[in-house]
Amino acid sequence: MGDWVTQQLPALLILVPFTAAPFAYLLGAGYDRQTALLSAALTQPLAAFLALTVVQEGPVRYAIGGWGGPLGIELAADGFSATMVLVTSVVGLLVTVYGLRYFGDLERYRFFWPLWLFLWGSLNALFLSADIFNLYVCLELVSMSAVALVGLTLRREALVAAMRYMLAAILGSLFYLLGVALFYGAFGSVDMATLRETVRPDVAGQAGLALMTAGLVLKTALFPLHFWLPPAHSNAASPVSAVLSALVVKGSFFILVRLWIDVAQPEAFPGASVVLGVLGSSAIVWGSVQALRQERLKMLVAYSTVAQIGYLFLLFPLASGGGQAASDAWVGGIFHAVSHALAKSAMFLAAGIVLARFGHDRLEGLGGLSRRAPVTAMAFGLAGVTMMGLPPSGGFIAKWQLIKASIGSGQWWWAVVVVAGGLLAAAYMFRVVGPFFAREAEDLDDSDLDPGPSPVTMDGAALALALGALVLGVAGQPLIDLIMVGAPALVAGVTP
Amino acid sequence: MRAAALALCAGVGVLLGRAVLSMPETEAGVAPLIEANLAASGVKNPVTAVLLNFRGYDTLLEIAVLVLATIGVLSLSASKPGTWAPVAAQADPVLSALARFLAPVMVLVSGYLLWAGEHAPGGAFQAGSVIGAAGVLLALSGYARPAWVSRFALRAAISVGFIVFLGTAAGSMLAGGTLLEYPPELAKTLIIVVETWLTVSIAAILISLFIASASPAEQLRRRTESEW
Amino acid sequence: MVSQTDLYTLAGALLFVIGLYGIITRPHLLHKILALNISSAGVFFVLVGIARRVPGPTPDPLPHAMVLTGIVVTVSSTAFALALAKRIYTDTGVAVLDASDIEAEERTGG
Amino acid sequence: MSWEGAALLMAVVAPFATAVGIFALGEARERARSAVNLIGAAVTVVAVLACATAAWSAEPGRHAAVGIDLLDIGFGLKADMLGALFAVVAGVLWLITTVYATGYMSHASDRARFFGFFSICVGSAIGIALSKNLLTFFVFYETLTLATYPLVVHSGTPAALRGGRTYLMYALPAGGALAAGVVWLNLLAGPVEFAAGGSLDPALAASHPTALVVIFALLMLGLGVKAALFPVHGWLPAAMVAPAPVSSLLHAVAVVKAGVFGIARVVLEVYGPLGPELGVTQLLAALAGFTIIFGSVRALAQDDLKKRLAFSTVAQLSYITLGVALASPIAIAGGLAHLAHHAAMKITMFFTAGAVAEEVKAYRVSEFDGLGRRMPLTMAAFSLAALGIVGVPPVAGFASKWLLGVGAVDAGTWWVIAVLGVSSVLNAAYFFPIIHRAWFREPKAEWAGGPPTGQPEGDLRMVVPLVVTSLLGLAMGLMAGADLSPASWASAVAGWGLPW
């Protein structure tokens, strides 16, 4: 049994949520939440087991249908994949637990469960796929379930935001698919392992990579293609916002990293990685400045996502030179993705509690929150530590590594961006957190609407995620070890 | 805005054009591999072999997309009456007669398509689409959901294909193989079982998509109650 | 000399670009969704064109399978996008993303 | 794990665990919370004393240490003499402050939040003291930055929120500069450990002189904010909106001395001989000298007692920086001794300010006329501490100033003597008027009869701690030559025997 599970791990991680999804829909009211909880509970040990297997025995490959690439489709789990699957399962479990009470048994929200399980399965499928066409299908699954979740509340702003998101997502997918087509035409395979050997930086190869990158950048909401993200992430129901910001944008980023760092070699496409780095830096500045100007909490948090996505893209220029700096950048970039996932979901969950209790999320009306909802305020504040990249937090380890990679690779200007971005983040975080300590009781208007303390499971989920992001900053070494398992040659730390 | 869009499109066009023209004249790709393994796939049509065996996983996910989109559409059409006209205000006698004649024929055609998919173009999608079309035709001629079809049964019809497909996938794992690894002697049977149930689901999905988008739920319910 | 296969593939590229232009410039949601479908048709053309590059008379089945998968995916997302657009139209009375687009729509007669 | 390792862990973990306990108990369960708080503080005191014992009994250069792996550097704690000195100061004064704060905050709201963050601050300060390398130091340093914020804004008034904002505007960019410096130095020199005599390879001074100077500047910018070095001292007077226990323990001891302590670690145990060689410590000494005069002059002009004390702190902190920056073990001993001496004296004065404010609602120096009659013990303690700061023997301040002066002569930097002289005159000029008003001016009518009959002059939970700390200050001066006094301790760190 144990052996069987070990062999089938990647497939099981995809099958469990995908099986739960239609059953949650089929069984409907009454059983959908139980189905989701069961799936979430089953996924945890599987994800942990996968990470353990990868650390102990190295990267896992799984030939679907027994064919293997390039004829069939392969699943592959290296440290990066296992990390993303693990963070998905942790965030997923806590969002599920939070959602049980948040959505309750409101008829309107019964679609949350199947859609969310589909999203979960799609994310696992995406993080485990080693086939660029299969990734197209995964991308579509992720996008469509995400869009449907945004529209879940049926509020007008949410529907329009969902539509905007949908159009951007489909367009992104088409660009990506066109790139896949060119790759197949030029190199004769859609299997990543095969492509790694055959990809050439010729005209078709460059065009294919450019198209895929454009599509994925649109889907990741990298500045200046971020226009769809803030309305979608801020108008969705809060558990949905949490999943979107924490996990969904990382999906397309994951493929970008695979393509650039693993399949193609950045030095074969000179200049392009610098462009991505510049866009990332612009995202940090632009997103933070916009966050500073927002009047609504969820909008601010959404713009913070735009900014934080920027850090991920510093990975490309920092890793392009290889050597120790590339290795540092690799750990820093992925560590950032993980700690941002935990902290940002904590923030959205906390914002959801605020909305549910006080009926609004206007910043000016959040004074004195630390007295009215101490645990919620604490969760938000602790998540803010990671967002600012201050120790002890996962965000700090990530920024430390990025700064180290900048200086180590002689590109100190990215270090300036990282430090400046942290200060900007501090500015917008304290814009929110500062007034939590304000004394004026009338600050929290609509207080007669307050149904009282939020359920322990909701506060607990938000706090657990925020604490998780902090713990990474102290006890993050196992995660770093995991990230480095089977890392692509460029970033494996071997000096060229 | 327009100028920028035009410039963007021109840029993408030039990039694409150059890429297409620069591609190697011939590139075998995986065609030889498919050719070589066709016998073990359980079907004779190479495209079907790719879809259902070599890359059956893509198809599994594609069914997931379909079910997901259906659930998504249904999630949008819940509550709130719309302003678009219902499917059909009243049954047109000519259309109704035609539908009654055509529907059984279409079911038969779909059965053929399902069977033919093994060696020629065809398969569950084509078969399901034809039944779906029959359903749409019936809906247009005033028929609605028969009373014996419960909400649960509808949901079951929508999801059964995906669930059976998942079951086969899991079954192959329990039998000692990997996901969707069909033993060559069972491959054909399994594929046909999956295809049959997929046909049911695809038909149910297409009909549901049509009805859910075309007719506001409240009006549909009213008609269902009054006429059936 | 441009070969027949290349011409077919280039036509796909052209369709993609035409669709792209429509997606960006057309304010009406239905137009945008149709434009997306034109673009995806373009992508499928390109794939079918690429399938003809194998030596020998039978085209490469893999791109064909990709097209079939792609079609199902596109149909599904189109269905969902249409349902969303319709819902927006039902709720707001207009099928545009931005209220400011309404003027643009009137100007272009869309 | 050895007992030393356990003590190290316990010294840092106990305050954080106390914080968790306080937060978990919440606002309502006050007695349980106070109990947890006091027990936590007591355990911490035992643990830091154990660390100090370990440090004293260790052979030179062989300290007990514990740590975990992270990145290629690792987090770790060690029990060395310098660290143990600061840890003992912070731990012992925390216990006393906890008693004081229970009295001071007895009518305040949000006490769970207050005491929780207070414990985190102390834990961070002890972590700073016991860090074995620069990375660990930085982590605790920034934790301290953040945990202090809720305490500065505790009262929630617009003024408090403004003060908090000012604090962050200094502290966060400083953190950024410090981060950049720490990363850069680690990259240049490998994992930067603290080691007596400096841990940097002397060859680096020749190969990367500019980088080392820039890194030093970044580090000093980062540490200088907490150490209130001119021109980045501005947050400290603004932060005086915080409740008195915060001003007392954090803004006279834990937070500000974390900065000074960091400077000591960097100058003495990282750069070592490279500092004078690169010419950076001389600059630092000059800056510290200027800050001493500047802070003292500004203190003269303040009527608000806490503001006056704050500017006095600005000046006094630079004594420590100055001592560390002078290339003489005697001066170093003086500076480090002042770290403990100033702590005892300044905390007494802030305790007094808080007690006076609570008891008779007097906040300004001009309101102190005849206060000695109304609160004799309190004002006696204040006067004793003030004399110490001015440098009147035998109170503690005299010993540190004496050592500094001798050290300056030893280092050949005569201008320091002038600075010390001028500064002592200025110290006297801003403290003696207070003492004069309290004891020799005619009191207000209601104060003339002394404390209310049959009652103590104030809440005993406040009066007793401030008397205790003032006596501590006196004892440190009287017994400066004794074995375990801060002065001998500092001398042992500086590697130099006391002259008496």
mmCIF file of N, CA and C in Angstrom, chain D residues 184 188 204-217 271 278:
data_model
loop_
_atom_site.group_PDB
_atom_site.id
_atom_site.type_symbol
_atom_site.label_atom_id
_atom_site.label_comp_id
_atom_site.label_asym_id
_atom_site.label_seq_id
_atom_site.Cartn_x
_atom_site.Cartn_y
_atom_site.Cartn_z
ATOM 1 N N TRP D 184 25.767 42.511 2.026
ATOM 2 C CA TRP D 184 26.983 42.812 1.278
ATOM 3 C C TRP D 184 28.214 42.281 2.014
ATOM 4 N N LEU D 188 30.887 39.505 0.915
ATOM 5 C CA LEU D 188 32.291 39.873 0.719
ATOM 6 C C LEU D 188 33.199 39.014 1.589
ATOM 7 N N LEU D 204 41.252 42.019 3.558
ATOM 8 C CA LEU D 204 40.149 42.697 2.868
ATOM 9 C C LEU D 204 40.369 44.202 2.812
ATOM 10 N N ALA D 205 41.020 44.748 3.862
ATOM 11 C CA ALA D 205 41.220 46.193 3.899
ATOM 12 C C ALA D 205 42.020 46.646 2.698
ATOM 13 N N ALA D 206 42.916 45.777 2.263
ATOM 14 C CA ALA D 206 43.725 46.138 1.103
ATOM 15 C C ALA D 206 42.963 45.876 -0.192
ATOM 16 N N SER D 207 42.208 44.762 -0.224
ATOM 17 C CA SER D 207 41.581 44.390 -1.498
ATOM 18 C C SER D 207 40.278 45.139 -1.756
ATOM 19 N N HIS D 208 39.484 45.396 -0.722
ATOM 20 C CA HIS D 208 38.181 46.049 -0.943
ATOM 21 C C HIS D 208 37.983 47.237 -0.015
ATOM 22 N N PRO D 209 38.882 48.215 0.006
ATOM 23 C CA PRO D 209 38.737 49.295 0.991
ATOM 24 C C PRO D 209 37.432 50.078 0.814
ATOM 25 N N THR D 210 37.090 50.423 -0.422
ATOM 26 C CA THR D 210 35.892 51.244 -0.637
ATOM 27 C C THR D 210 34.644 50.501 -0.193
ATOM 28 N N ALA D 211 34.550 49.226 -0.613
ATOM 29 C CA ALA D 211 33.373 48.449 -0.233
ATOM 30 C C ALA D 211 33.241 48.410 1.277
ATOM 31 N N LEU D 212 34.348 48.196 1.983
ATOM 32 C CA LEU D 212 34.277 48.102 3.437
ATOM 33 C C LEU D 212 33.830 49.424 4.051
ATOM 34 N N VAL D 213 34.273 50.523 3.479
ATOM 35 C CA VAL D 213 33.860 51.829 4.010
ATOM 36 C C VAL D 213 32.374 52.047 3.769
ATOM 37 N N VAL D 214 31.908 51.712 2.550
ATOM 38 C CA VAL D 214 30.482 51.894 2.252
ATOM 39 C C VAL D 214 29.645 50.995 3.156
ATOM 40 N N ILE D 215 30.089 49.752 3.329
ATOM 41 C CA ILE D 215 29.345 48.828 4.194
ATOM 42 C C ILE D 215 29.294 49.376 5.614
ATOM 43 N N PHE D 216 30.426 49.901 6.076
ATOM 44 C CA PHE D 216 30.459 50.463 7.425
ATOM 45 C C PHE D 216 29.449 51.605 7.542
ATOM 46 N N ALA D 217 29.421 52.432 6.499
ATOM 47 C CA ALA D 217 28.472 53.553 6.522
ATOM 48 C C ALA D 217 27.035 53.034 6.568
ATOM 49 N N TYR D 271 34.813 44.672 12.581
ATOM 50 C CA TYR D 271 35.876 45.419 11.910
ATOM 51 C C TYR D 271 37.198 45.338 12.676
ATOM 52 N N LEU D 278 40.961 51.920 8.245
ATOM 53 C CA LEU D 278 40.197 52.539 7.158
ATOM 54 C C LEU D 278 39.798 53.963 7.492
#
